[in-house]
mmCIF file of C-alpha atoms in Angstrom:
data_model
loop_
_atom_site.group_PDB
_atom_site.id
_atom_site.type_symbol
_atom_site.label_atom_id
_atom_site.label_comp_id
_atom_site.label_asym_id
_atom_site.label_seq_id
_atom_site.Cartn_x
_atom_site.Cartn_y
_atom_site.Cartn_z
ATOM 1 C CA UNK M 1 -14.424 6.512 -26.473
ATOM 2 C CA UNK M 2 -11.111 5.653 -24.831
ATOM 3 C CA UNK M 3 -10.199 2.657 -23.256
ATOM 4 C CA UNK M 4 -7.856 1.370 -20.540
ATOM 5 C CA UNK M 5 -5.833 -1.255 -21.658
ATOM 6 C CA UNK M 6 -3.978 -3.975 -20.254
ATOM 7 C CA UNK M 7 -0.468 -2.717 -21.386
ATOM 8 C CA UNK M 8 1.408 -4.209 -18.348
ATOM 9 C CA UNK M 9 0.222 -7.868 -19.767
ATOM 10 C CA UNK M 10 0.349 -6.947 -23.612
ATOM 11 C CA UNK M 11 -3.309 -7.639 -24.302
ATOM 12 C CA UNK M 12 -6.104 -5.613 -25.741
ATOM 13 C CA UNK M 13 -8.321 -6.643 -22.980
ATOM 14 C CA UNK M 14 -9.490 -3.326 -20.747
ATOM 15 C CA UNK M 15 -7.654 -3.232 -17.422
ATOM 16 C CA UNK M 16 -10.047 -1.129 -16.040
ATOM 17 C CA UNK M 17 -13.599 -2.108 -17.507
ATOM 18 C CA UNK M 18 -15.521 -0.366 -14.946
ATOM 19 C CA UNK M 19 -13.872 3.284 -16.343
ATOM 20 C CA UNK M 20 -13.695 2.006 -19.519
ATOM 21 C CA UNK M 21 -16.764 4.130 -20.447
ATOM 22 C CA UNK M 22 -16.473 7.113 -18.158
ATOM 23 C CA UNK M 23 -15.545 10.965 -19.751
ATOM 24 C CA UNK M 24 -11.835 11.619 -19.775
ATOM 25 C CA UNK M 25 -10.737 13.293 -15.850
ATOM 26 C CA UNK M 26 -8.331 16.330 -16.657
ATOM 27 C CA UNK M 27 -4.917 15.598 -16.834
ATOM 28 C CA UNK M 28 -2.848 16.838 -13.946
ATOM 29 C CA UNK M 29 -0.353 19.615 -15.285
ATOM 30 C CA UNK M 30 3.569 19.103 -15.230
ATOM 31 C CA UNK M 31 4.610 17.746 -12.320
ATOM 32 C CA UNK M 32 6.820 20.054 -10.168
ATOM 33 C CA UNK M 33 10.310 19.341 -9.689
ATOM 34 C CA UNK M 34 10.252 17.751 -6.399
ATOM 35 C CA UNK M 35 7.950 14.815 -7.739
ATOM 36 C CA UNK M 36 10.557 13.254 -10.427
ATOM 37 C CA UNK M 37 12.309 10.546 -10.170
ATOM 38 C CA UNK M 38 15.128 8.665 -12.210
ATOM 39 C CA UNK M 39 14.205 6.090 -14.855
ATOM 40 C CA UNK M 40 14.580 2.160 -13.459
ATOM 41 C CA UNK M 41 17.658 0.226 -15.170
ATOM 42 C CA UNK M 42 20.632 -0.769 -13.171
ATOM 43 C CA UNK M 43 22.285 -3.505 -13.006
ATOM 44 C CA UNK M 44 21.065 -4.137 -9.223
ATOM 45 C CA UNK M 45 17.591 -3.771 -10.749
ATOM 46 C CA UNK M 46 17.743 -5.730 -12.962
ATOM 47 C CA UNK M 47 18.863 -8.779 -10.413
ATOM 48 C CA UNK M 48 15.748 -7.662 -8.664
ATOM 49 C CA UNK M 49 13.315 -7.643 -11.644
ATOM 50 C CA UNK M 50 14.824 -11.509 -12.387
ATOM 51 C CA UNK M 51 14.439 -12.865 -8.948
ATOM 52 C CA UNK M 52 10.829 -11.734 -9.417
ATOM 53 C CA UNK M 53 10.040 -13.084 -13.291
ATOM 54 C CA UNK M 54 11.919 -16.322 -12.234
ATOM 55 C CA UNK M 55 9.228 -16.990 -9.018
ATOM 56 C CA UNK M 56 6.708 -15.561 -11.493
ATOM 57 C CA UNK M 57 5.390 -12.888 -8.554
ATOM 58 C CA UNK M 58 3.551 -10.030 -8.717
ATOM 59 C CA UNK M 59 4.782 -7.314 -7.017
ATOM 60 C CA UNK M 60 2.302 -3.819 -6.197
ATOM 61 C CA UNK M 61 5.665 -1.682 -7.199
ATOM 62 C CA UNK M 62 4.737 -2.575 -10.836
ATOM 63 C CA UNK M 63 1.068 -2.779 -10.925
ATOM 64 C CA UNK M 64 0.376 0.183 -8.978
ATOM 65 C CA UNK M 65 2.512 2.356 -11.519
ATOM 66 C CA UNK M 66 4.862 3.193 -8.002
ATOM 67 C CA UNK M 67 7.432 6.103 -8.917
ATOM 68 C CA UNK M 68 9.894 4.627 -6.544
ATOM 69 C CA UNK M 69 10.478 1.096 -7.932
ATOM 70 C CA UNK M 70 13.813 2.501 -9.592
ATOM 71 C CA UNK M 71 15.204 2.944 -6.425
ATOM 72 C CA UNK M 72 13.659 0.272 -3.924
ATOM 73 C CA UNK M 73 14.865 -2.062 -6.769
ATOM 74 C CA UNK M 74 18.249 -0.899 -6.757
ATOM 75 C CA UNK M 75 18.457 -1.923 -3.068
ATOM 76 C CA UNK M 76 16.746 -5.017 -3.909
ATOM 77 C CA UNK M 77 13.214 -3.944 -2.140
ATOM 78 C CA UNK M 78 10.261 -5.361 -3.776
ATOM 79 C CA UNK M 79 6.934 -5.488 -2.322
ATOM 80 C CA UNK M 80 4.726 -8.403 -3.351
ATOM 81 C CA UNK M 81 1.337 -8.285 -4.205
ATOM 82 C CA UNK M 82 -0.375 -11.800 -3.328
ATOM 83 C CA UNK M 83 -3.692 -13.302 -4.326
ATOM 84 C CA UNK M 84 -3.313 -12.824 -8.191
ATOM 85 C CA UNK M 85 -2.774 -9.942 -10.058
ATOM 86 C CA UNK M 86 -6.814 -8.443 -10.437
ATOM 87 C CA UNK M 87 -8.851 -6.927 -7.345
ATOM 88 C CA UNK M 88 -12.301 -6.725 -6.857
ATOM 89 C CA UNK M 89 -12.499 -3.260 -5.907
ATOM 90 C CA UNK M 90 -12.725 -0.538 -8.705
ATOM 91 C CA UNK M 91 -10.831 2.287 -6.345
ATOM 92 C CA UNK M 92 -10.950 5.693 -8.263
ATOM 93 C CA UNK M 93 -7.179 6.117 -7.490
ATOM 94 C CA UNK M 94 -5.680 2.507 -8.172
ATOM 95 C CA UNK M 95 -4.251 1.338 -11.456
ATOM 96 C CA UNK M 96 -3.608 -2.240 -9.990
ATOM 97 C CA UNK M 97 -6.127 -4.335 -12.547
ATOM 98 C CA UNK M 98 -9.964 -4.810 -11.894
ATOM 99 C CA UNK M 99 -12.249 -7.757 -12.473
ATOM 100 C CA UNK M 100 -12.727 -11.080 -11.402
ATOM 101 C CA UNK M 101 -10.014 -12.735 -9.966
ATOM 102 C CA UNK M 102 -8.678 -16.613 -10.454
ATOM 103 C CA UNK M 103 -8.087 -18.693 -7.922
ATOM 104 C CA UNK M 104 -5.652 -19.000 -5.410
ATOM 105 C CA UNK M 105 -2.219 -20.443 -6.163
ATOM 106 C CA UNK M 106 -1.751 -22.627 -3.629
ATOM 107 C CA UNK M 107 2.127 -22.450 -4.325
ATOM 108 C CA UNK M 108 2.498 -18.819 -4.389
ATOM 109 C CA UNK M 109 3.514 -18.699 -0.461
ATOM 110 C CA UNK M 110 6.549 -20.777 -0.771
ATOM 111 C CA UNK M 111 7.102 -19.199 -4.387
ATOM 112 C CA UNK M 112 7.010 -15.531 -2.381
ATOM 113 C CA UNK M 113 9.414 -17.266 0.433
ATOM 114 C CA UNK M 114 12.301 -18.609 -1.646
ATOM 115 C CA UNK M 115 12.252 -15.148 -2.923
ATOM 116 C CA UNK M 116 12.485 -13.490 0.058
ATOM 117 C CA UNK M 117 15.320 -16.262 0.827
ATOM 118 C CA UNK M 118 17.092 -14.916 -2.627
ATOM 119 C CA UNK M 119 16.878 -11.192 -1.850
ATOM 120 C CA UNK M 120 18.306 -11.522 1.219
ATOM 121 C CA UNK M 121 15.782 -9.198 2.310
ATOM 122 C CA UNK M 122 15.788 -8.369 6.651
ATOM 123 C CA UNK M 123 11.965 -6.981 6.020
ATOM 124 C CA UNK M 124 9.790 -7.720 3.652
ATOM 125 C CA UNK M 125 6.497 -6.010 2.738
ATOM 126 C CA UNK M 126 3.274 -8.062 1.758
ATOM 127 C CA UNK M 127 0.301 -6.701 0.187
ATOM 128 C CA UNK M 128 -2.524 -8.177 -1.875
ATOM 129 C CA UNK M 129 -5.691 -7.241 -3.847
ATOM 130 C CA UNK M 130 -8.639 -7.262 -2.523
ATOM 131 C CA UNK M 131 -10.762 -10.739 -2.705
ATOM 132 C CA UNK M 132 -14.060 -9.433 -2.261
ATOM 133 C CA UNK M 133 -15.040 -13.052 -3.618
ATOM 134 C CA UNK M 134 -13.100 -15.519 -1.045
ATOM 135 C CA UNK M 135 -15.170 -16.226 1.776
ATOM 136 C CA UNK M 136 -12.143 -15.133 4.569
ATOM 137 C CA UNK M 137 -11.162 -12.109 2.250
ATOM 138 C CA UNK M 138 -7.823 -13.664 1.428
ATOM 139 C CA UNK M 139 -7.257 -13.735 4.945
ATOM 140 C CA UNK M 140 -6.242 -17.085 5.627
ATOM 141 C CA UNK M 141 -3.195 -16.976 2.402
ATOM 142 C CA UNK M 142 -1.369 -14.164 4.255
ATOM 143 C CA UNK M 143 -1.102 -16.616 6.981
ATOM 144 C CA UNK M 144 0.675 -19.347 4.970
ATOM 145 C CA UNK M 145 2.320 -16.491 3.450
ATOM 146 C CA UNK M 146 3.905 -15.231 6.462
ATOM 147 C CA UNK M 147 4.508 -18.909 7.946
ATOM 148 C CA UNK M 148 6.227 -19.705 4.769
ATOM 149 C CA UNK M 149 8.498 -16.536 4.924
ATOM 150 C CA UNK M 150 9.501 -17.705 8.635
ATOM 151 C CA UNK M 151 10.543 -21.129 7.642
ATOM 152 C CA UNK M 152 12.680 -20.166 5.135
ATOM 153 C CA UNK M 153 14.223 -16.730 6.626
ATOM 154 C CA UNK M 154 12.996 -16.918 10.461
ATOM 155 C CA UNK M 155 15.219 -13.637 10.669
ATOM 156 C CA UNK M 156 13.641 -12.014 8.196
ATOM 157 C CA UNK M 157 10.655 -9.250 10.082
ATOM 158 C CA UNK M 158 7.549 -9.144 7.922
ATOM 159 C CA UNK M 159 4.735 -6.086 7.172
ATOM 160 C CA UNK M 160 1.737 -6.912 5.465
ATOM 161 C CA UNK M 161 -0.748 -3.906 4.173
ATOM 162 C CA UNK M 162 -4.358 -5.848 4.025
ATOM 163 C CA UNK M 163 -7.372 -5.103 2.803
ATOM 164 C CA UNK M 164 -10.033 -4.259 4.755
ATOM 165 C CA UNK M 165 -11.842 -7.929 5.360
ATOM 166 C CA UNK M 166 -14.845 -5.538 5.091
ATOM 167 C CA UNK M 167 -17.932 -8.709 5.831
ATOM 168 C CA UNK M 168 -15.424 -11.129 6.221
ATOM 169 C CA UNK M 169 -16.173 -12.492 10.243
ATOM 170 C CA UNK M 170 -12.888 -13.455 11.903
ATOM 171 C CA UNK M 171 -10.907 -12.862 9.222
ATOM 172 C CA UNK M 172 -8.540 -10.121 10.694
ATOM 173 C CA UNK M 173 -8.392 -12.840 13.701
ATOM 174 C CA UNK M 174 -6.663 -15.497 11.226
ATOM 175 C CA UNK M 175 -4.088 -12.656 10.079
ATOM 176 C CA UNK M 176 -3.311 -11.570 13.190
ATOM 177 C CA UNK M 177 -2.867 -15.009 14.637
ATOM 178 C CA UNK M 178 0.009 -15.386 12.423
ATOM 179 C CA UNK M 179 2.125 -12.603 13.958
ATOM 180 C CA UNK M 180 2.785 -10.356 11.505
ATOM 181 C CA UNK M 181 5.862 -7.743 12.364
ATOM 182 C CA UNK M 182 3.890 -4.476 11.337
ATOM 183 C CA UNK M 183 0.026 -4.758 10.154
ATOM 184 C CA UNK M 184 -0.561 -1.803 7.890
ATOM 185 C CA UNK M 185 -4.123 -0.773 6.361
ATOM 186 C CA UNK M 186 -4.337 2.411 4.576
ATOM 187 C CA UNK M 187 -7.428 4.636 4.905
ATOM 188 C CA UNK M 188 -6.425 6.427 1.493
ATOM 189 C CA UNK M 189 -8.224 9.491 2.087
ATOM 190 C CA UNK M 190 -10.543 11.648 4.291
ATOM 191 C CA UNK M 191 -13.769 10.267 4.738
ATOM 192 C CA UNK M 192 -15.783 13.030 2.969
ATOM 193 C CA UNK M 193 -13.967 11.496 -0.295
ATOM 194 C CA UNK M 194 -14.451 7.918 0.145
ATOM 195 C CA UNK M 195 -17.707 7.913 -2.024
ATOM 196 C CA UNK M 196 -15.695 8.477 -5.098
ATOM 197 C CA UNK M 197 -12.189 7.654 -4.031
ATOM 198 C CA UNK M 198 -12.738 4.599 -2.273
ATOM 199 C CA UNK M 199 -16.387 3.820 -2.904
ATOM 200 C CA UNK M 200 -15.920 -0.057 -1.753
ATOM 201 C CA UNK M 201 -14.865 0.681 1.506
ATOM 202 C CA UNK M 202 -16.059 2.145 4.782
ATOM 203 C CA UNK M 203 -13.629 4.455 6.426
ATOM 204 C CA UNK M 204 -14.931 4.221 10.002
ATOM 205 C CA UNK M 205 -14.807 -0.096 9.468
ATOM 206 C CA UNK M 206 -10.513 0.539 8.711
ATOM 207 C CA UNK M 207 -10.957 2.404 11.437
ATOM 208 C CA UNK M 208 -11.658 0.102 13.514
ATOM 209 C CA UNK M 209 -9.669 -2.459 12.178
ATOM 210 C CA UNK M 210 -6.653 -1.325 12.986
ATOM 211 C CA UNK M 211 -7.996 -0.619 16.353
ATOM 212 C CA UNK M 212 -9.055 -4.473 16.831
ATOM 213 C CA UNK M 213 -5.161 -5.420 15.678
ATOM 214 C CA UNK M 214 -3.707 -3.624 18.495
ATOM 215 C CA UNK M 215 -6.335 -4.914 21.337
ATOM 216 C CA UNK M 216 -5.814 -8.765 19.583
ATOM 217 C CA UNK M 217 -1.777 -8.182 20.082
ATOM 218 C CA UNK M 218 -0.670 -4.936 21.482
ATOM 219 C CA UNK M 219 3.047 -6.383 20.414
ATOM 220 C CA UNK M 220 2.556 -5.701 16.775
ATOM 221 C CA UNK M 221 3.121 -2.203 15.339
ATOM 222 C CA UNK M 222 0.408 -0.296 13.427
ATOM 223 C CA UNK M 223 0.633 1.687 10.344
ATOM 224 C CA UNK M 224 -1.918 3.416 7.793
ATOM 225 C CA UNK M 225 -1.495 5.833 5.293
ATOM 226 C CA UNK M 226 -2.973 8.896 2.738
ATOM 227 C CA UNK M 227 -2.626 10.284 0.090
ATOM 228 C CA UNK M 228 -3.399 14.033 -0.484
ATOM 229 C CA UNK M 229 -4.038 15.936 -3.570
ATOM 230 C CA UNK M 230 -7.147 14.792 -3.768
ATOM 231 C CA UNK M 231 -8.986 17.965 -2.775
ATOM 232 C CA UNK M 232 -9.228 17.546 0.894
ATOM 233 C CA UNK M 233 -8.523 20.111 3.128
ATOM 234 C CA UNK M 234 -6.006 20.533 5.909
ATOM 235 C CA UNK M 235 -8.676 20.392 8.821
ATOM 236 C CA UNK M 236 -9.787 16.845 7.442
ATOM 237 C CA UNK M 237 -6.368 15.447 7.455
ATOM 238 C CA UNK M 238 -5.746 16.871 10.737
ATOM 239 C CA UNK M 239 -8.983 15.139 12.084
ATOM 240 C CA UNK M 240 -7.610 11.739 10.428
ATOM 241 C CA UNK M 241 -4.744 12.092 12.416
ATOM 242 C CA UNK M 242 -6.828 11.773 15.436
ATOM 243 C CA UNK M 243 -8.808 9.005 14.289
ATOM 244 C CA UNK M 244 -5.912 7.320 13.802
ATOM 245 C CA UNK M 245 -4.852 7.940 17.415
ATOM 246 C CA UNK M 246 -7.742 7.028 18.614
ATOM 247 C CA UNK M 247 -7.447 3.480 17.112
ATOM 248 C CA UNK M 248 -3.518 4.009 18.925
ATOM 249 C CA UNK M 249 -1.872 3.463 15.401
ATOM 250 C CA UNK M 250 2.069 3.899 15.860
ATOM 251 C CA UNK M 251 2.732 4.754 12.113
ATOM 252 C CA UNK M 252 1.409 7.282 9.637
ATOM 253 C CA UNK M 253 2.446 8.202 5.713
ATOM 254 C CA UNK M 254 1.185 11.274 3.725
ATOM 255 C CA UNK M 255 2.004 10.575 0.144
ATOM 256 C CA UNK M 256 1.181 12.860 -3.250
ATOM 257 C CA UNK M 257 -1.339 11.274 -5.144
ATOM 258 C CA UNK M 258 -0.138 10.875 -8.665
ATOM 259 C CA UNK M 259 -3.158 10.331 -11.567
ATOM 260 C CA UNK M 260 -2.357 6.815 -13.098
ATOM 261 C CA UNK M 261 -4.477 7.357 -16.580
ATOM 262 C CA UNK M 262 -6.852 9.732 -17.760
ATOM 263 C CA UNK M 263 -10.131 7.597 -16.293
ATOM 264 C CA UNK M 264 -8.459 7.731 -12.918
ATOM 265 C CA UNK M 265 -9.332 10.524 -10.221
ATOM 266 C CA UNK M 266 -7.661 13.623 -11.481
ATOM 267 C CA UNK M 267 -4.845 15.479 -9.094
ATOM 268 C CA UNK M 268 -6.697 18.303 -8.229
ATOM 269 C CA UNK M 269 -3.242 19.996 -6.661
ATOM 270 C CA UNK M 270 0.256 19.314 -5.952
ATOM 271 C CA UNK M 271 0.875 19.939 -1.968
ATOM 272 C CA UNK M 272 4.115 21.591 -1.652
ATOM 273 C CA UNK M 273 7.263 20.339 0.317
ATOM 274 C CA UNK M 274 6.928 22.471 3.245
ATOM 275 C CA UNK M 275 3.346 21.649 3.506
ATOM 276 C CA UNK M 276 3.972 17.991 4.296
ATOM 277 C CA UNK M 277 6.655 19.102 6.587
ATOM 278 C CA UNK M 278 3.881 20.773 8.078
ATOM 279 C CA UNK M 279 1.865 17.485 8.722
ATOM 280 C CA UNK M 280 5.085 15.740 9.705
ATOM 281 C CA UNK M 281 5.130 18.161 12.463
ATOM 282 C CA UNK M 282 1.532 18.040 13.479
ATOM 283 C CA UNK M 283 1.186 14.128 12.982
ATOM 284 C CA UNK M 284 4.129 13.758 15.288
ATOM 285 C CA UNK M 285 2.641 16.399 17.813
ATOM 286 C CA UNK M 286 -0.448 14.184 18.044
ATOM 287 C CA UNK M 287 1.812 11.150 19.335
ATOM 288 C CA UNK M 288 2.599 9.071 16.633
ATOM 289 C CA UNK M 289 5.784 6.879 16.910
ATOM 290 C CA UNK M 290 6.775 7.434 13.057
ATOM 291 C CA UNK M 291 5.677 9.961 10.232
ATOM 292 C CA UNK M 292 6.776 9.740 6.798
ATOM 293 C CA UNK M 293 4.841 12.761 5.155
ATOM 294 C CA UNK M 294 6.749 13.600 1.682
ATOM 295 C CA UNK M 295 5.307 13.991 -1.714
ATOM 296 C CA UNK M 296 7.184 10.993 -3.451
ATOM 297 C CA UNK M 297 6.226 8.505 0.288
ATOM 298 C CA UNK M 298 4.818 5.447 -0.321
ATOM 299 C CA UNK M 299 3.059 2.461 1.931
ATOM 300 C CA UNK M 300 6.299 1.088 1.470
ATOM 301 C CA UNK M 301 9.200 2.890 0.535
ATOM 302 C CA UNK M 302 11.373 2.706 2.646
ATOM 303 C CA UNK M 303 10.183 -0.149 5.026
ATOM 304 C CA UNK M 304 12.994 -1.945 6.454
ATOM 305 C CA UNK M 305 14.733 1.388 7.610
ATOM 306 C CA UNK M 306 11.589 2.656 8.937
ATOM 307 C CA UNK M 307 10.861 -0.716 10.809
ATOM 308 C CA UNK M 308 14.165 -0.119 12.757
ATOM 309 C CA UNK M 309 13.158 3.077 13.553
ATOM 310 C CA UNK M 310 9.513 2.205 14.717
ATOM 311 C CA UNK M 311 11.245 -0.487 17.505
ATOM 312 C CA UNK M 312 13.847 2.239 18.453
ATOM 313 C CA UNK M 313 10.619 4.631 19.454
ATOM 314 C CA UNK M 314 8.552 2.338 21.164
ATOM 315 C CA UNK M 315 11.981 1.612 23.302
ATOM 316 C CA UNK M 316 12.511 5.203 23.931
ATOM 317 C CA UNK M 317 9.127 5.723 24.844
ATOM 318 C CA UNK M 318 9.454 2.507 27.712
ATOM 319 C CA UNK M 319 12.094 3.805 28.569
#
């Protein structure tokens, strides 16, 4: 029987107990042309990868396996991953490590801001794993993250992607009381997969968190994104889309899913270029201020850039 291991920390402990034990998913098939991507190594990259080993952070570009982290490195881009490096959830689609989580640093938000200050970075991107065990979700640790990032670099705009403070009361108040720039929660998937996609979470609860962001502080931008390839169908997405609306969130991405290991959720097909052109087209139709829908899009590839161009729409728009 095969077993995930831990290869990212060199041990021979499973990183994925919970799949340990489950029949081999097929392997998805070459990947097309349009999903490769260069090998990480330059010298830029390297300055990146240092900055992050010295402050001894974990960042979701390594953990999550992300084929862009060649790239976003090069420019110096590196999206942290607070609250330790193991989440509680056991997503069919995440290779970020399961299990049960240590505690809190209490140092990591001023080790995540001096970083920041080092990278020179105009927008930085927060994430975390999901703390199923804390009693505020975690919620309360992106606050002193951001606060820290504003001491040190008060120029510096910050997005956080949460979790979904699923039974965590006034948690999402805490987060949003610190003023993040963008608040982004990703819904994954349709909600017809969530049962073996996403089994810990409730799609209509992101929903409506996103929805409760915008009436706490209609100031901050909104973003969620999918992935596709998952065997959903084109109506589904298209109905997402107007969920999302519904909850008035500003910014959508449509990324390929890409199977981490063979215990993962396999790729079931590779959506084509045009077709996420296609939902580019239609998301935009539907009134969103920002698509990214391309198969190598991430959460947050690309963030600072798009950040600019989320303020430019919502000035057009006013104006």
């Amino acid at each position: 029987m095969a077993v995930v291991l831990d290869l990212l920390n060199k041990d021979q402990r499973p990183r994925h107990p919970e799949k340990a034990h489950r029949p081999d998913q097929p392997v998805q098939q070459r990947k097309p042309e349009w999903i490769r991507v260069k090998a990480p190594g330059s010298p830029k990259w390297a300055e990146t990868n240092r900055i992050v080993r010295e402050n001894k952070l974990v960042t979701v570009c390594e953990e999550a396996g992300c084929p862009n982290i060649g790239e976003c490195w090069e420019k110096k881009h590196a999206t942290f991953m607070i609250m330790g490096d193991t989440c509680t959830r056991a997503c069919a689609f995440c290779n970020v490590k399961t299990g049960l989580p240590q505690a809190l640093d209490p140092n990591e938000p001023e080790s995540v801001a001096k970083a920041v200050e080092k990278l020179g970075l105009e927008h930085v991107v927060i994430t975390s794993v999901d703390r199923d065990d804390l009693a505020d979700g975690g919620a309360q640790h992106f606050a002193d993250v951001i606060h820290a990032i504003r001491a040190r670099s008060p120029k510096t705009t910050v997005e956080i992607l949460t979790p979904d403070f699923l039974r965590k009361p006034g948690a999402l108040e805490v987060v949003v009381a610190a003023k993040p720039d963008v608040f982004n929660h990703n819904l994954e998937t349709v909600p017809s997969k969530y049962l073996k996609v996403r089994p810990g979470a409730r799609y209509f609860h992101s929903i409506r968190l996103l929805q409760q962001v915008k009436e706490m502080d209609p100031t901050i931008f909104t973003k969620s994104g999918i992935m596709v390839g998952l065997g959903e169908e084109r109506n589904e997405v298209l109905q997402l889309m107007d969920d999302l609306r519904s909850a008035d969130v500003d910014f959508m991405t449509i990324g390929q899913y890409l199977q981490p290991t063979k215990k993962h959720h396999q790729v079931i097909r590779f959506v084509t270029p045009d077709e996420f052109k296609a939902y580019e087209t239609t998301a935009y139709a539907k009134g969103f201020l920002l698509v990214s829908s391309t198969p190598l899009t991430r959460s947050s590839h690309h963030a600072g850039e798009d950040f600019a161009k989320l303020k430019a729409a919502r000035l057009a728009k006013l104006g």
